[in-house]
Coordinates of C-alpha atoms in Angstrom, one line a residue:
M1079 CA 9.6 -18.3 -4.7
I1080 CA 11.9 -17.2 -7.5
T1081 CA 9.3 -14.6 -8.7
D1082 CA 9.0 -13.2 -5.1
V1083 CA 12.8 -12.8 -5.0
L1084 CA 12.8 -11.1 -8.4
T1085 CA 10.0 -8.8 -7.2
A1086 CA 12.0 -7.9 -4.0
V1087 CA 15.1 -7.2 -6.1
A1088 CA 13.2 -5.0 -8.6
L1089 CA 11.6 -3.0 -5.7
Y1090 CA 15.0 -2.6 -4.0
L1091 CA 16.5 -1.1 -7.2
A1092 CA 13.5 1.0 -7.9
I1093 CA 13.4 2.6 -4.5
Q1094 CA 17.1 3.1 -4.5
D1095 CA 16.8 5.2 -7.6
F1096 CA 13.7 6.9 -6.4
N1097 CA 15.5 8.0 -3.2
K1098 CA 18.3 9.6 -5.3
V1099 CA 15.6 11.6 -7.2
V1100 CA 13.9 12.6 -3.9
F1101 CA 17.2 13.8 -2.4
K1102 CA 18.1 15.9 -5.5
K1103 CA 14.6 17.4 -5.6
Q1104 CA 14.8 18.3 -1.9
K1105 CA 18.2 19.9 -2.4
L1106 CA 17.0 22.0 -5.3
L1107 CA 13.8 23.2 -3.5
I1108 CA 16.0 24.2 -0.4
E1109 CA 18.3 26.1 -2.6
L1110 CA 15.4 27.9 -4.3
D1111 CA 13.8 28.7 -0.8
K1112 CA 10.6 26.8 -1.6
Y1113 CA 10.5 25.4 1.9
A1114 CA 9.5 27.3 5.0
P1115 CA 12.5 28.1 7.3
D1116 CA 11.2 26.0 10.3
V1117 CA 10.7 22.7 8.6
A1118 CA 14.3 21.2 8.9
E1119 CA 12.9 18.3 10.9
L1120 CA 10.6 17.3 8.1
I1121 CA 13.4 17.1 5.5
Q1122 CA 14.6 13.5 4.7
T1123 CA 18.3 13.0 5.3
P1124 CA 20.6 10.6 3.4
M1125 CA 21.1 8.6 6.6
E1126 CA 17.3 8.1 7.0
M1127 CA 16.9 7.1 3.3
H1128 CA 19.9 4.8 3.2
Y1129 CA 18.2 1.6 4.5
I1130 CA 14.7 2.3 2.9
P1131 CA 15.3 0.1 -0.2
L1132 CA 16.4 -2.8 2.0
K1133 CA 13.4 -2.4 4.2
V1134 CA 11.1 -2.4 1.2
A1135 CA 12.6 -5.7 -0.1
L1136 CA 12.4 -7.3 3.4
F1137 CA 8.9 -5.9 3.9
Y1138 CA 7.9 -7.8 0.8
L1139 CA 9.8 -11.0 1.3
L1140 CA 9.0 -11.4 5.0
N1141 CA 5.4 -10.3 4.8
P1142 CA 3.1 -13.1 6.0
Y1143 CA 0.8 -12.3 3.0
T1144 CA 3.7 -13.0 0.6
V1145 CA 4.6 -16.2 2.4
M1146 CA 1.0 -17.4 2.3
S1147 CA 0.7 -16.5 -1.4
C1148 CA 4.0 -18.4 -2.1
V1149 CA 2.8 -21.5 -0.1
A1150 CA -0.5 -21.5 -2.0
K1151 CA 1.4 -21.4 -5.3
S1152 CA -0.6 -18.4 -6.4
T1153 CA 0.0 -16.9 -9.8
C1154 CA -0.4 -13.5 -8.1
A1155 CA 3.4 -13.7 -7.5
I1156 CA 4.0 -13.5 -11.3
N1157 CA 1.7 -10.5 -11.6
N1158 CA 3.5 -8.8 -8.7
S1159 CA 6.8 -9.5 -10.3
V1160 CA 5.7 -7.9 -13.6
I1161 CA 4.4 -4.8 -11.8
A1162 CA 7.6 -4.5 -9.8
F1163 CA 9.6 -4.5 -13.0
F1164 CA 7.2 -2.0 -14.5
I1165 CA 7.9 0.3 -11.5
L1166 CA 11.6 -0.2 -11.9
A1167 CA 11.5 0.6 -15.6
T1168 CA 9.4 3.7 -14.9
I1169 CA 11.7 5.1 -12.2
K1170 CA 14.7 4.4 -14.4
G1171 CA 13.1 6.5 -17.0
S1172 CA 12.7 3.8 -19.7
A1173 CA 9.4 4.6 -21.5
F1174 CA 9.7 1.5 -23.7
L1175 CA 10.3 -1.0 -21.0
S1176 CA 7.7 0.7 -18.8
A1177 CA 5.1 0.4 -21.5
V1178 CA 6.0 -3.3 -22.2
F1179 CA 5.8 -4.3 -18.6
L1180 CA 2.6 -2.4 -18.1
A1181 CA 1.1 -4.1 -21.1
L1182 CA 2.1 -7.5 -19.6
A1183 CA 0.5 -6.6 -16.3
T1184 CA -2.7 -5.4 -18.0
Y1185 CA -2.7 -8.6 -20.1
Q1186 CA -2.7 -10.7 -17.0
S1187 CA -5.3 -9.0 -14.8
L1188 CA -6.6 -5.9 -16.6
Y1189 CA -6.7 -3.6 -13.5
P1190 CA -3.0 -2.4 -13.8
L1191 CA -4.3 -0.3 -16.7
T1192 CA -4.9 2.4 -14.0
L1193 CA -1.1 2.6 -13.4
F1194 CA -0.8 4.2 -16.8
A1195 CA -1.5 7.7 -15.4
P1196 CA 1.2 7.7 -12.6
A1197 CA 3.8 6.2 -14.9
L1198 CA 3.1 8.8 -17.5
L1199 CA 3.3 11.6 -14.9
Y1200 CA 6.7 10.3 -13.6
L1201 CA 8.2 9.9 -17.1
L1202 CA 7.0 13.5 -18.0
Q1203 CA 8.9 14.8 -14.9
R1204 CA 12.0 12.8 -15.9
Q1205 CA 11.9 14.5 -19.3
F1206 CA 11.3 18.0 -17.7
I1207 CA 8.1 18.3 -19.7
P1208 CA 5.5 20.6 -18.1
I1209 CA 2.2 18.9 -17.2
K1210 CA -0.1 21.4 -19.0
L1211 CA -3.0 20.5 -21.2
K1212 CA -2.1 23.4 -23.6
S1213 CA 1.5 22.1 -24.0
K1214 CA 2.3 20.4 -27.3
S1215 CA 5.3 18.5 -25.8
F1216 CA 2.9 17.1 -23.1
W1217 CA 0.5 15.7 -25.7
L1218 CA 3.3 14.5 -28.0
Y1219 CA 5.0 12.5 -25.2
T1220 CA 1.6 11.2 -24.0
M1221 CA 0.8 9.9 -27.4
Q1222 CA 4.2 8.3 -27.7
Y1223 CA 3.9 6.5 -24.4
A1224 CA 0.3 5.5 -25.1
S1225 CA 1.3 4.2 -28.5
L1226 CA 4.1 2.1 -27.0
Y1227 CA 1.7 0.7 -24.4
L1228 CA -1.1 -0.1 -26.9
C1229 CA 1.2 -1.6 -29.5
S1230 CA 2.8 -3.9 -26.8
L1231 CA -0.6 -5.0 -25.6
V1232 CA -1.8 -5.7 -29.1
V1233 CA 1.3 -7.7 -29.9
I1234 CA 0.9 -9.8 -26.7
I1235 CA -2.8 -10.5 -27.4
C1236 CA -2.0 -11.4 -31.0
L1237 CA 0.7 -13.8 -29.8
S1238 CA -1.9 -15.5 -27.6
F1239 CA -4.2 -15.8 -30.6
F1240 CA -1.5 -17.5 -32.7
L1241 CA -0.7 -19.9 -29.8
L1242 CA -4.3 -20.9 -29.2
N1243 CA -5.7 -20.2 -32.7
S1244 CA -8.8 -18.8 -31.1
W1245 CA -10.1 -15.6 -29.5
D1246 CA -11.9 -17.5 -26.8
F1247 CA -9.3 -16.5 -24.2
I1248 CA -10.6 -12.8 -24.3
P1249 CA -14.1 -13.5 -22.8
S1250 CA -12.6 -16.3 -20.7
V1251 CA -10.1 -14.0 -19.0
Y1252 CA -11.3 -10.4 -19.3
G1253 CA -15.0 -11.2 -19.4
F1254 CA -14.5 -13.4 -16.3
I1255 CA -12.8 -10.6 -14.4
L1256 CA -15.4 -8.0 -15.4
S1257 CA -18.6 -10.0 -15.1
V1258 CA -17.7 -11.9 -11.9
P1259 CA -19.5 -15.2 -12.6
D1260 CA -17.6 -17.2 -9.9
L1261 CA -18.8 -16.2 -6.4
T1262 CA -16.4 -18.5 -4.5
P1263 CA -15.6 -16.7 -1.1
N1264 CA -12.4 -14.7 -1.0
I1265 CA -11.0 -11.6 0.7
G1266 CA -12.8 -9.3 -1.7
L1267 CA -16.1 -7.4 -1.6
F1268 CA -17.8 -8.9 -4.6
W1269 CA -18.7 -12.5 -3.7
Y1270 CA -21.2 -12.1 -0.9
F1271 CA -22.9 -9.0 -2.3
F1272 CA -23.6 -10.7 -5.6
A1273 CA -24.6 -14.0 -4.0
E1274 CA -27.4 -12.2 -2.3
M1275 CA -28.3 -10.0 -5.3
F1276 CA -31.4 -10.4 -7.4
E1277 CA -30.4 -11.5 -10.9
H1278 CA -32.0 -8.5 -12.7
F1279 CA -30.0 -6.0 -10.6
S1280 CA -26.6 -7.8 -10.9
L1281 CA -25.4 -6.1 -14.2
F1282 CA -26.0 -2.6 -12.8
F1283 CA -24.1 -3.3 -9.6
V1284 CA -21.3 -5.1 -11.3
C1285 CA -20.7 -1.9 -13.3
V1286 CA -20.9 0.2 -10.2
F1287 CA -18.4 -2.1 -8.3
Q1288 CA -16.0 -2.3 -11.3
I1289 CA -16.0 1.5 -11.8
N1290 CA -14.6 1.9 -8.3
V1291 CA -11.1 0.7 -9.4
F1292 CA -11.0 3.2 -12.3
F1293 CA -13.0 6.1 -10.9
Y1294 CA -10.3 7.5 -8.5
T1295 CA -7.6 7.6 -11.2
I1296 CA -8.4 11.1 -12.6
P1297 CA -9.0 13.0 -9.3
L1298 CA -5.8 11.4 -7.9
A1299 CA -3.9 12.3 -11.0
I1300 CA -5.0 15.9 -10.6
K1301 CA -4.2 16.1 -6.9
L1302 CA -0.9 14.1 -7.0
K1303 CA 0.5 15.2 -10.4
E1304 CA 3.7 16.3 -8.7
H1305 CA 4.0 13.1 -6.7
P1306 CA 3.5 10.2 -9.2
V1307 CA 5.2 7.5 -7.0
F1308 CA 2.9 8.2 -4.1
F1309 CA 0.0 8.2 -6.7
M1310 CA 1.2 4.7 -7.9
F1311 CA 1.3 3.4 -4.3
V1312 CA -2.3 4.6 -3.7
Q1313 CA -3.5 3.2 -7.0
L1314 CA -1.9 -0.3 -6.2
A1315 CA -3.8 -0.2 -2.9
I1316 CA -7.1 0.7 -4.6
I1317 CA -6.6 -2.2 -7.1
S1318 CA -6.0 -4.7 -4.2
I1319 CA -9.1 -3.6 -2.4
F1320 CA -11.6 -3.2 -5.2
K1321 CA -10.6 -5.8 -7.8
S1322 CA -13.1 -8.6 -8.3
Y1323 CA -10.8 -11.5 -7.3
P1324 CA -8.2 -10.1 -4.9
T1325 CA -5.6 -12.2 -3.1
V1326 CA -3.3 -11.6 -0.1
G1327 CA -0.5 -11.3 -2.6
D1328 CA -2.0 -8.1 -3.9
V1329 CA -2.0 -6.7 -0.4
A1330 CA 1.6 -7.6 0.1
L1331 CA 2.7 -5.7 -2.9
Y1332 CA 1.4 -2.3 -1.9
M1333 CA 2.4 -2.8 1.8
A1334 CA 6.0 -3.3 0.7
F1335 CA 6.0 0.5 -0.1
L1336 CA 5.1 1.5 3.5
P1337 CA 8.8 2.0 4.5
V1338 CA 9.1 4.5 1.7
W1339 CA 6.7 6.8 3.5
S1340 CA 8.2 6.3 7.0
H1341 CA 8.7 10.0 7.2
L1342 CA 4.9 10.4 7.4
Y1343 CA 4.5 8.4 10.6
R1344 CA 4.4 11.5 12.8
F1345 CA 1.3 12.7 10.9
L1346 CA -0.6 9.4 10.9
R1347 CA -3.7 9.5 13.1
N1348 CA -4.9 5.9 13.5
I1349 CA -2.0 3.7 12.6
F1350 CA -2.0 1.7 15.8
I1351 CA -5.7 0.9 15.7
L1352 CA -5.7 0.1 12.0
S1353 CA -2.6 -2.1 12.3
C1354 CA -4.4 -4.1 15.1
V1355 CA -7.6 -4.3 12.9
L1356 CA -5.6 -5.8 9.9
I1357 CA -3.7 -8.2 12.2
F1358 CA -6.8 -9.5 14.0
C1359 CA -8.7 -9.9 10.7
S1360 CA -5.8 -11.9 9.3
F1361 CA -5.9 -14.3 12.2
L1362 CA -9.7 -14.5 12.1
F1363 CA -9.9 -15.3 8.4
P1364 CA -8.9 -19.0 8.8
V1365 CA -10.8 -19.3 12.1
L1366 CA -14.2 -18.2 10.6
W1367 CA -13.5 -20.1 7.4
H1368 CA -13.1 -23.3 9.5
L1369 CA -16.2 -22.6 11.6
W1370 CA -18.3 -22.0 8.4
I1371 CA -17.0 -24.7 6.0
Y1372 CA -15.8 -27.5 8.2
A1373 CA -17.3 -27.2 11.7
G1374 CA -20.7 -25.9 10.4
S1375 CA -21.2 -23.8 13.5
A1376 CA -21.1 -20.5 11.6
N1377 CA -22.4 -19.1 8.3
S1378 CA -21.3 -16.9 5.4
N1379 CA -22.3 -13.7 7.4
F1380 CA -19.4 -14.3 9.9
Y1381 CA -16.8 -14.7 7.2
Y1382 CA -18.1 -11.7 5.1
A1383 CA -18.1 -9.6 8.2
I1384 CA -14.4 -10.1 8.8
T1385 CA -13.8 -9.6 5.0
L1386 CA -15.7 -6.3 5.2
T1387 CA -13.7 -5.2 8.3
F1388 CA -10.4 -6.1 6.6
N1389 CA -11.2 -4.0 3.5
I1390 CA -12.5 -1.1 5.6
G1391 CA -9.2 -1.3 7.5
Q1392 CA -7.2 -1.1 4.3
I1393 CA -9.3 1.9 3.0
L1394 CA -8.8 3.8 6.3
L1395 CA -5.1 3.0 6.2
I1396 CA -4.6 4.4 2.7
S1397 CA -6.8 7.4 3.6
D1398 CA -4.6 8.0 6.7
Y1399 CA -1.4 7.9 4.6
F1400 CA -3.0 10.2 2.0
Y1401 CA -4.0 12.7 4.8
A1402 CA -0.5 12.5 6.3
F1403 CA 1.2 13.1 2.9
L1404 CA -0.9 16.2 2.1
R1405 CA -0.4 17.5 5.6
R1406 CA 3.4 17.2 5.4
E1407 CA 3.4 18.9 2.0
Y1408 CA 1.4 21.8 3.4
Y1409 CA 3.8 22.2 6.3
L1410 CA 6.8 22.1 4.0
T1411 CA 5.5 25.1 2.2
H1412 CA 3.8 27.1 5.0
G1413 CA 5.8 26.1 8.0
L1414 CA 5.1 24.0 11.1
H1415 CA 4.0 26.8 13.3
L1416 CA 0.9 28.3 11.7
T1417 CA -0.6 31.5 13.0
R1418 CA -3.8 33.5 12.3
Q1419 CA -3.8 37.1 11.2
D1420 CA -4.2 38.2 14.8
G1421 CA -1.0 36.3 15.8
T1422 CA -2.7 33.4 17.6
E1423 CA -1.9 29.8 16.9
A1424 CA -3.8 28.2 14.0
M1425 CA -4.9 24.6 13.5
L1426 CA -4.6 22.9 10.1
V1427 CA -7.8 21.2 9.0
L1428 CA -7.6 19.3 5.7
K1429 CA -11.0 18.8 3.9

């Protein structure tokens, strides 16, 4: 409970600072005439942004997934708290604290390693360093941040060795996460697939499944290099979907950011359907679990079907937000009313 409150407070402070940055950036772009003249309705106003930090904190604290995670006494709450403080330190512009909290998060569950890229991009923007591969200042700052992160991680791992007087914790923790030996049913994609897998194929498909979490980082970094906080939100969602042992607490963390992107609602295409899918799946999880484990009137296929539907719903939700974000950015630059060369109305199609 305490860790959940700390997470909510950290997210509140982080989004409060982020909104100030967004407002200043908007004001500067308006003064430089970077926005099209007919996009006034797309610009975020201070009144709209005022309650967003509070909404984020409440979205996290009152989310049923957070409550379930708290009742189950899941250690995911600790990991969420560390990630929340990492986000706060990053948005505040503290490279040292950002690296330390990222190292702590990586030490706990490995997958937050993918948050290195959005954190670095945000800190580079804070320092007004151009994101260009030929820039010396870019590589210098990148090496400094990477060194802080790696040194923090090494110190934490060495402290663990001194406490345990053994390196056995490395295969027990990171080897367990990567090799997926425990196929106990959960809300993830791994357990059923590898329970049905022939043994001699398992190593190949474990590698394929694990690559999913890390594979999207580079293309997202290229596409969203000017928007690292949205990149961070997408990466948190990818981690919660594709990690080997996900929990509902992971889902609660990235869903807490949805109020930050409330200005994208007008561009979302399937938000009602996807919301219904996620809600119905959440209700059906315990029902199908009971029918399978206790009543014996169902089997693992029923439970995995709803698990698959839940994860597909999450993927489509994030895809919808990604589409809406890109569409709004295009309209801000080119205007809401698009026309062809012959003067007829044009339709925007994002591919």
